[in-house]
Coordinates of C-alpha atoms in Angstrom, one line a residue:
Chain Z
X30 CA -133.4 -43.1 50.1
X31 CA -132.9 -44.3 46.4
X32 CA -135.3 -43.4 43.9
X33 CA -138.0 -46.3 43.2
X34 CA -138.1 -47.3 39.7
X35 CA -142.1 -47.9 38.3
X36 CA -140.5 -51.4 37.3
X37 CA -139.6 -52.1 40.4
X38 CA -142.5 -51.4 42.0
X39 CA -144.7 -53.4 39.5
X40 CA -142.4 -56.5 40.0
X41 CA -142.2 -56.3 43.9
X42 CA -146.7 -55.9 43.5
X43 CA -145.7 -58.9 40.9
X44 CA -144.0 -61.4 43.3
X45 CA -146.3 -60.5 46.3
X46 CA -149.3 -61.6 44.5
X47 CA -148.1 -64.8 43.0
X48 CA -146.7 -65.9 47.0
X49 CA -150.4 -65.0 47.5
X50 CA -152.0 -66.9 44.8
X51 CA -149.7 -69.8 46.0
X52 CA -151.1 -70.1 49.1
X53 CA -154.7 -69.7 48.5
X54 CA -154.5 -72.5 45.9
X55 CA -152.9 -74.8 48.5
X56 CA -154.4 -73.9 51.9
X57 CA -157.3 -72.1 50.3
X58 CA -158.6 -68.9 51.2
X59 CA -158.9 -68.6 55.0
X60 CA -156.8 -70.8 55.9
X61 CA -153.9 -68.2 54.5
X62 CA -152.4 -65.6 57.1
X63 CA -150.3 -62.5 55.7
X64 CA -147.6 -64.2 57.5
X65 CA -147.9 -67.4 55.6
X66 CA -147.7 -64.7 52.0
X67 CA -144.8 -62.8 53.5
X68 CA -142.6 -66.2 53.9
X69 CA -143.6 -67.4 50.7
X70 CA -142.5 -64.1 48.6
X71 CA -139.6 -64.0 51.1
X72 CA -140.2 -60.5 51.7
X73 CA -140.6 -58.7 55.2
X74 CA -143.8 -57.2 56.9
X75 CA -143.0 -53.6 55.8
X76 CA -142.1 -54.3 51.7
X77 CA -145.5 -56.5 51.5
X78 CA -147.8 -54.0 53.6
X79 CA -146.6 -51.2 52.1
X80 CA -148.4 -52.7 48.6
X81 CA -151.0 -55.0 50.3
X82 CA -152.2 -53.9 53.8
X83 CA -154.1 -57.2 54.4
X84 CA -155.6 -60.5 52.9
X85 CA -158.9 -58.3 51.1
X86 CA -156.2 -56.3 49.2
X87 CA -155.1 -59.2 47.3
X88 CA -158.5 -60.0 46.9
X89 CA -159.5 -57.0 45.3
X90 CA -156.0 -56.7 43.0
X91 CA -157.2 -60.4 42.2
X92 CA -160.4 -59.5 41.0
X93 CA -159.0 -56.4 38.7
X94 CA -156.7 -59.2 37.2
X95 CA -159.8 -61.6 36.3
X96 CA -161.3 -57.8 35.3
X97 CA -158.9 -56.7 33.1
X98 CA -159.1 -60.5 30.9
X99 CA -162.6 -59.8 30.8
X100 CA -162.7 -57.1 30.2
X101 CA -160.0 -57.2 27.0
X102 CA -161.8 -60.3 25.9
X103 CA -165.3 -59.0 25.8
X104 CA -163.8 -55.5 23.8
X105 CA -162.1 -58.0 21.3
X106 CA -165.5 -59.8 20.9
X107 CA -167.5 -56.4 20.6
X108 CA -165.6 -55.3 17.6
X109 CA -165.9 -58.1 15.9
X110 CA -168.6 -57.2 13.0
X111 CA -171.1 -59.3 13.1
X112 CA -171.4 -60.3 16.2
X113 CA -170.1 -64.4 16.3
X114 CA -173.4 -66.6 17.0
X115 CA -173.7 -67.5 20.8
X116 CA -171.7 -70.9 21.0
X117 CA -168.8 -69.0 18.6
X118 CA -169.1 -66.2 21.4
X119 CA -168.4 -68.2 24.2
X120 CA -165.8 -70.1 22.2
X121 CA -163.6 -67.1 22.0
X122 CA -164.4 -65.6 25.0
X123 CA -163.4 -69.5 27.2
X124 CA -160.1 -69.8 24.9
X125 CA -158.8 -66.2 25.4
X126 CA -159.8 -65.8 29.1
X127 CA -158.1 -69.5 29.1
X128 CA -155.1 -67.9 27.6
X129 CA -155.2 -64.8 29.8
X130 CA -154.9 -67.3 32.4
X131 CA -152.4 -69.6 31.7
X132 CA -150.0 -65.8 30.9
X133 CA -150.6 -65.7 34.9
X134 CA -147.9 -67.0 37.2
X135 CA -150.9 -69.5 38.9
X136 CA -154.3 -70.6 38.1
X137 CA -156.3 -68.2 38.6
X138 CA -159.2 -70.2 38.3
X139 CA -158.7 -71.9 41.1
X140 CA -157.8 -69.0 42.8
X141 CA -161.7 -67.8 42.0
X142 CA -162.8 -70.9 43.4
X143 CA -161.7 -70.4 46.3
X144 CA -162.5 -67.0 46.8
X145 CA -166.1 -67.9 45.9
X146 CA -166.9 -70.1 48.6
X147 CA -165.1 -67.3 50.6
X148 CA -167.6 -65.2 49.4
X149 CA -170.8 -67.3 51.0
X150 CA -168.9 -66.4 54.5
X151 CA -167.5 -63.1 54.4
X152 CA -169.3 -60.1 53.0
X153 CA -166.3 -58.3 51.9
X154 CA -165.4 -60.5 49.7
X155 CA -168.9 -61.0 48.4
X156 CA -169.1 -57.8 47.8
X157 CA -166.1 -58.3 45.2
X158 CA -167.6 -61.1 43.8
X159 CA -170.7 -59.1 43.2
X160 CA -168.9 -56.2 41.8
X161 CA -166.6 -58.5 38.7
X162 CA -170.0 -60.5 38.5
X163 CA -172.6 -57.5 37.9
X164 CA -169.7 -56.3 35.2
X165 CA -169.5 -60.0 33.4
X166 CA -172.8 -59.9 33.4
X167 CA -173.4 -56.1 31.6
X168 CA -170.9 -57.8 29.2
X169 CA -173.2 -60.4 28.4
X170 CA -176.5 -58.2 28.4
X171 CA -174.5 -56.3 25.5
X172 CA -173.5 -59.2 23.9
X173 CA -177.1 -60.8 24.1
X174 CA -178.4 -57.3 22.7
X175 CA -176.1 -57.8 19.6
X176 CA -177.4 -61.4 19.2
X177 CA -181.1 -60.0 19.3
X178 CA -180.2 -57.4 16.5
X179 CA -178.6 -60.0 14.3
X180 CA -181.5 -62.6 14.8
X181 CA -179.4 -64.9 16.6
X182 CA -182.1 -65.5 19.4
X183 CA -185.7 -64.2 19.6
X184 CA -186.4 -60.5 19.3
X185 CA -188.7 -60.8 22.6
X186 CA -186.1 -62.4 24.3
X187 CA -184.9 -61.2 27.7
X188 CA -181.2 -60.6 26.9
X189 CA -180.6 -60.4 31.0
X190 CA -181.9 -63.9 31.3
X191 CA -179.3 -64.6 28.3
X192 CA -177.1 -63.2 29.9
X193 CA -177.4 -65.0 32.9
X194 CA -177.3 -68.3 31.4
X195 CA -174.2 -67.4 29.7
X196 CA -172.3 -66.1 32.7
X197 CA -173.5 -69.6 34.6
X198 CA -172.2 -71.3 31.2
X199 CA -169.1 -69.8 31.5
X200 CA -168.8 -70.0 35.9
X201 CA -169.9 -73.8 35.1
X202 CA -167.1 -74.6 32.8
X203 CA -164.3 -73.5 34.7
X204 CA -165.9 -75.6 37.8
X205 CA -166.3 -78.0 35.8
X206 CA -162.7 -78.2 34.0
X207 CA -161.0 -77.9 37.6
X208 CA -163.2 -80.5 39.3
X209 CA -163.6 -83.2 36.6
X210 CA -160.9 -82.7 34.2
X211 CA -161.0 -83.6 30.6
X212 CA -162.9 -80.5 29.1
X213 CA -161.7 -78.6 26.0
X214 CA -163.2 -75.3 25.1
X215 CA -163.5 -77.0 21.5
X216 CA -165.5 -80.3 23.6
X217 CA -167.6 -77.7 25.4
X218 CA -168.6 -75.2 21.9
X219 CA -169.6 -78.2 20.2
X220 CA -171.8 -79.0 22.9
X221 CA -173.6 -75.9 23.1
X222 CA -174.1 -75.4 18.9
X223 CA -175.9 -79.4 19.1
X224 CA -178.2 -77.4 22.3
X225 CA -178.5 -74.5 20.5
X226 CA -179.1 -75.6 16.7
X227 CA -182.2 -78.6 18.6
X228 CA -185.5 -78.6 16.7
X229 CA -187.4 -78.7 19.5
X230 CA -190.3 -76.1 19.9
X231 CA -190.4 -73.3 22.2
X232 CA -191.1 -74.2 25.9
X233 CA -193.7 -72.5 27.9
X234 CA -193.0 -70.2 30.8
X235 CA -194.8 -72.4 33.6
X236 CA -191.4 -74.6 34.4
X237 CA -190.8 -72.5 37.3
Chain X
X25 CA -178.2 -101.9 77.4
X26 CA -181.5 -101.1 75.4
X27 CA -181.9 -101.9 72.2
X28 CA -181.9 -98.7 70.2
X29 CA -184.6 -98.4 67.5
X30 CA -183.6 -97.7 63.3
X31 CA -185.8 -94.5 64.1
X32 CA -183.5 -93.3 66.4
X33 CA -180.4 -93.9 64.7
X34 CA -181.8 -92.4 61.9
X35 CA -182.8 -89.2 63.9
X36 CA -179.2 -89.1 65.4
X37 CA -177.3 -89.1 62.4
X38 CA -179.6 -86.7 61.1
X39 CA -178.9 -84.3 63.6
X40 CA -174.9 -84.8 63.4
X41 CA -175.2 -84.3 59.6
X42 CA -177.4 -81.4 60.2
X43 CA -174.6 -79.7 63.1
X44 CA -172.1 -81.0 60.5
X45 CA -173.8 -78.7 57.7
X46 CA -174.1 -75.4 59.7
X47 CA -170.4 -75.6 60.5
X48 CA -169.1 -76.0 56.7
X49 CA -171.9 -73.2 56.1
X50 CA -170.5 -70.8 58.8
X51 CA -166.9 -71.3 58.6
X52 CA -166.2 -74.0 55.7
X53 CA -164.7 -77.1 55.5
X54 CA -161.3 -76.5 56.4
X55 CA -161.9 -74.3 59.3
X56 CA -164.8 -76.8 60.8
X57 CA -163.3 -79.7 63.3
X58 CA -165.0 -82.7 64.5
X59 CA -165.0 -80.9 67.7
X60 CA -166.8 -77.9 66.7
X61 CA -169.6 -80.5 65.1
X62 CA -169.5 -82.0 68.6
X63 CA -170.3 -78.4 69.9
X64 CA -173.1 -77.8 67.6
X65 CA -174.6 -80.8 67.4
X66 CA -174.7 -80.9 71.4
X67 CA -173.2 -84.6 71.8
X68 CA -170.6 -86.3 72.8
X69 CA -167.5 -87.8 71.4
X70 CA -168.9 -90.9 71.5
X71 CA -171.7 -90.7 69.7
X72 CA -170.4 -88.9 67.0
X73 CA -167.5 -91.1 66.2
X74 CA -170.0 -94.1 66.2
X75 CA -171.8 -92.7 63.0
X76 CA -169.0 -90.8 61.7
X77 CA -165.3 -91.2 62.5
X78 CA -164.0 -88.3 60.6
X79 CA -164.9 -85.0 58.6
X80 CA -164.4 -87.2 55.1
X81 CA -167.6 -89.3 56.2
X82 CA -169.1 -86.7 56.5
X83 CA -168.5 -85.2 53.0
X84 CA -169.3 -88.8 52.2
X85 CA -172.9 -88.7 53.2
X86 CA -173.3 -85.4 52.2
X87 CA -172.5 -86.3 48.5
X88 CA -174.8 -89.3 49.0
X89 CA -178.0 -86.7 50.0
X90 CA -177.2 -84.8 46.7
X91 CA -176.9 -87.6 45.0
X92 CA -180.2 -89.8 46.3
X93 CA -182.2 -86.3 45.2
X94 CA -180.4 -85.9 41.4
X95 CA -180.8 -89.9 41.0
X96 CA -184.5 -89.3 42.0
X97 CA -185.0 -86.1 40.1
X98 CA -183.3 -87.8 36.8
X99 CA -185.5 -90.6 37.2
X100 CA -188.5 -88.8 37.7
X101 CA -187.4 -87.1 34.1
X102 CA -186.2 -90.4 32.2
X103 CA -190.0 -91.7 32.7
X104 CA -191.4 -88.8 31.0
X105 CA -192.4 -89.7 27.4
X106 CA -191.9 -88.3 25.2
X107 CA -188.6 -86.4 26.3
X108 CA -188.9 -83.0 27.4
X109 CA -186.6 -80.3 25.1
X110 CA -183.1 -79.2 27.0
X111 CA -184.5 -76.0 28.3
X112 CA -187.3 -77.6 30.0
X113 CA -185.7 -80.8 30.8
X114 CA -183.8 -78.1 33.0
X115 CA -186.4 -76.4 34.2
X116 CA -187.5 -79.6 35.7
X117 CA -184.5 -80.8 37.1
X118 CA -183.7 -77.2 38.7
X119 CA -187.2 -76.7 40.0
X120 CA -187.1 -80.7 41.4
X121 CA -183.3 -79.8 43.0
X122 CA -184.2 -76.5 44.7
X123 CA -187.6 -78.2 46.1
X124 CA -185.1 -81.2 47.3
X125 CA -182.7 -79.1 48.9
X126 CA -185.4 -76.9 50.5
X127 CA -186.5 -80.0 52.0
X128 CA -183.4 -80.2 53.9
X129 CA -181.9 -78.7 57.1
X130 CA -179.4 -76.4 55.3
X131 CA -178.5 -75.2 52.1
X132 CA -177.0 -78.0 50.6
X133 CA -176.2 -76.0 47.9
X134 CA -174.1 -73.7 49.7
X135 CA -172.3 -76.7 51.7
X136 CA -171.4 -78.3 47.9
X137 CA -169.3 -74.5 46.8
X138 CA -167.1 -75.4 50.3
X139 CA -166.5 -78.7 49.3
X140 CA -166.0 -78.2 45.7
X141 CA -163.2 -75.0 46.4
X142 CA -161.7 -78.0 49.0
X143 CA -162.0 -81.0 46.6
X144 CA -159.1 -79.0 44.9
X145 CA -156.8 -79.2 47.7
X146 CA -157.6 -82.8 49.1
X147 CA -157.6 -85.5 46.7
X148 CA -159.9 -87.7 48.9
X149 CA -162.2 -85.1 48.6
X150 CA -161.9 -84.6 44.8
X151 CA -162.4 -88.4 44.3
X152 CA -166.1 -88.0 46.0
X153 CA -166.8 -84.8 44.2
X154 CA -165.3 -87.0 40.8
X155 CA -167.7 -89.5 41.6
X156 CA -170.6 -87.6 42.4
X157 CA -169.8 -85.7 39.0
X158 CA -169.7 -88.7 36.8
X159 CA -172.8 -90.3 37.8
X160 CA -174.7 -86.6 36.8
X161 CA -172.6 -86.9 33.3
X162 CA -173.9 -90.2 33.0
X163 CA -177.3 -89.4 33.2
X164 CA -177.4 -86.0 31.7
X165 CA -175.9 -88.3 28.4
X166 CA -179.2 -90.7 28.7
X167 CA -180.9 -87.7 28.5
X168 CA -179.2 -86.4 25.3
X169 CA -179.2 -90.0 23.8
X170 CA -183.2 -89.5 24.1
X171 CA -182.9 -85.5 22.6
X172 CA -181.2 -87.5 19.9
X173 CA -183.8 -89.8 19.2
X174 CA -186.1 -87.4 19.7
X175 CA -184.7 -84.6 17.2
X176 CA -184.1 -81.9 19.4
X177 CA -180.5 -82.4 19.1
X178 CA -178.5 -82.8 15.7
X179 CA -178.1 -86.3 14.9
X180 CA -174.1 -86.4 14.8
X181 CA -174.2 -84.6 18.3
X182 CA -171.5 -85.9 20.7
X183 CA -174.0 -87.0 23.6
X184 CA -170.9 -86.5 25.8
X185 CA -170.1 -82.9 25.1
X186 CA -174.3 -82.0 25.2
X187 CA -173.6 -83.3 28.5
X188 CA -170.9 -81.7 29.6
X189 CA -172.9 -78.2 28.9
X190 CA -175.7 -79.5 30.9
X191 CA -173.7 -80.5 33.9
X192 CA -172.0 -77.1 33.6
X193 CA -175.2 -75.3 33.2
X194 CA -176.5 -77.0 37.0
X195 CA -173.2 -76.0 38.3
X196 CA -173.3 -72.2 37.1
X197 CA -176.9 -72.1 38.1
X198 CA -176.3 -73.0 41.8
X199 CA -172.9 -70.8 41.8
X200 CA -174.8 -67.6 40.2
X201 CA -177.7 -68.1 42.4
X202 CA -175.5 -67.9 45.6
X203 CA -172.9 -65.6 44.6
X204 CA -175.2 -62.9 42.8
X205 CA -178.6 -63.7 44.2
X206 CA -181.6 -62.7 41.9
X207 CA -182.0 -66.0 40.0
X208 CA -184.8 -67.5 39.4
X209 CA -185.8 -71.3 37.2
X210 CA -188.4 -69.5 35.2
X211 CA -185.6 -66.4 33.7
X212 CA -182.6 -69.2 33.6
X213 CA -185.2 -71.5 31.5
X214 CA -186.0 -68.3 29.4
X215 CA -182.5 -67.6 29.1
X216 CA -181.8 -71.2 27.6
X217 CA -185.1 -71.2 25.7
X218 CA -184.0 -68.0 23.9
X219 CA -180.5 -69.3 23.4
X220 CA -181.7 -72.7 22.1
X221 CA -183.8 -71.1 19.4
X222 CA -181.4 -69.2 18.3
X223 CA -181.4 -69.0 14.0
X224 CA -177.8 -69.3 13.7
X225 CA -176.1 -71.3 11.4
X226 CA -173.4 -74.1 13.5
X227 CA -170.2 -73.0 14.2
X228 CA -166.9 -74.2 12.5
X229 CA -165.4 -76.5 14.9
X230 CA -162.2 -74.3 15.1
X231 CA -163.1 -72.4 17.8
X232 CA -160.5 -74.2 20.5

């Protein structure tokens, strides 16, 4: 048996991925069987298995893709000294996650759509979501920390409830962009500086 | 043939829309056919097909019960004088929503994630969810025209973009709150509230 080359290897992974992001974003999630993934990477049973043993596998190596963006993006921002105000943030953060994405062979923001109704029906796959979500979301709580030290919001803010909001901000814009269209990252920023620079007095807690 | 009173049509398609619900919730939109909504719902063909003669009406009048409680919920808001500031204004409309949607047979919330992850596959879809979307933009921008006037927004503030980050905002809230649970109006208002008296100076608008 010839030697398998880590090249190889990584571009077989490669091509069985992309037949797979194919066919989520046109049949969506569920509606995908392995057998629809192995016809569209033209590969047999054995070659694809052997990387992916079923449909939560690509799941998973779909999350750690998202991750890995993230996860780059966030350590870019986190050496930045000082920390960029919060619309700046997110305005770095949307365009190179944006960039990230479109380095992909499909959009994988779609793909996440997908996967996150998915995710309100099987538990598996909730419990990826969770996982990349609970990470974003430490991301933020150390981002909202920074902001705190640097004055940028209130020293008795919450930075989880920060970071909350900006995880929706950032889950809402690439809804958002795929269901409505016509949203720049430059569009969205200057929205969130007019919210964030209002005059308007601190609310009280009783909204709830 | 008796004459069939409003009340009972009312009641009839309340209970197809209701069968109609727990399928998309249980296995999608995609997966769910008219005759699994037959199944649920306990009726026949027949009367089914009277009130709705396909899956797409169905969507249709689902849109149209998230749409009667946002248009009620916005104008509930727009008669408050003066304007209540962004975080509150969301706090208001989140809190109204949730209390809407509560009032229903099923999560509604849950329901829109399905069609949303669909509207990118079926463009009949994606016209309802466009629609849907563009009548929210329209009134979050009333509601940043009245920010304006009211000084809580910068006075060269594209109403358009503010509203864009509201809409977004909504949309995250309801994906967070299903995907990672532990969500409440009262931290997500906090979590705006800190963000929106934030000391920064603006941005550049280089950001894109």
């Amino acid at each position: 048996m010839p030697r398998v080359s880590e090249e190889h290897l990584s571009a077989r992974r490669e091509q069985i991925l992309s037949a797979a992001w194919r066919c989520f974003a046109r049949n969506g999630f569920h509606m995908t069987s392995m057998q629809d993934i192995l016809a569209e990477a033209d590969l047999s049973a054995g070659a694809v298995y052997r990387y992916f043993p079923g449909k939560l596998d690509l799941i998973k190596a779909t999350a750690e893709r998202v991750s890995y963006g993230l996860t780059a993006a966030f350590d870019t921002l986190d050496a930045v000294e000082p920390v960029p105000p919060p619309a700046e943030a997110f305005g770095f953060l949307a365009s190179t996650m944006l960039q990230y994405i479109a380095s992909q062979t499909e959009d994988l923001t779609r793909v996440a759509m997908h996967v996150w109704s998915e995710a309100l029906r099987e538990k598996e796959i909730s419990d990826q979501v969770k996982t990349v979500g609970a990470a974003v979301l430490a991301r933020w709580m150390n981002t909202a920390s920074r902001w705190k030290d640097a004055g940028h919001i209130a020293p008795n803010a919450e930075v989880r409830d920060v970071a909350k909001v900006m995880y929706s901000t950032m889950v809402g814009f690439i809804v958002q962009r795929n269901l409505l269209g016509d949203l720049t990252v430059e569009q969205y920023v200057a929205g969130l500086d007019a919210l964030i620079h209002s005059s308007a007095a601190p609310v009280s807690s009783d909204t709830d």
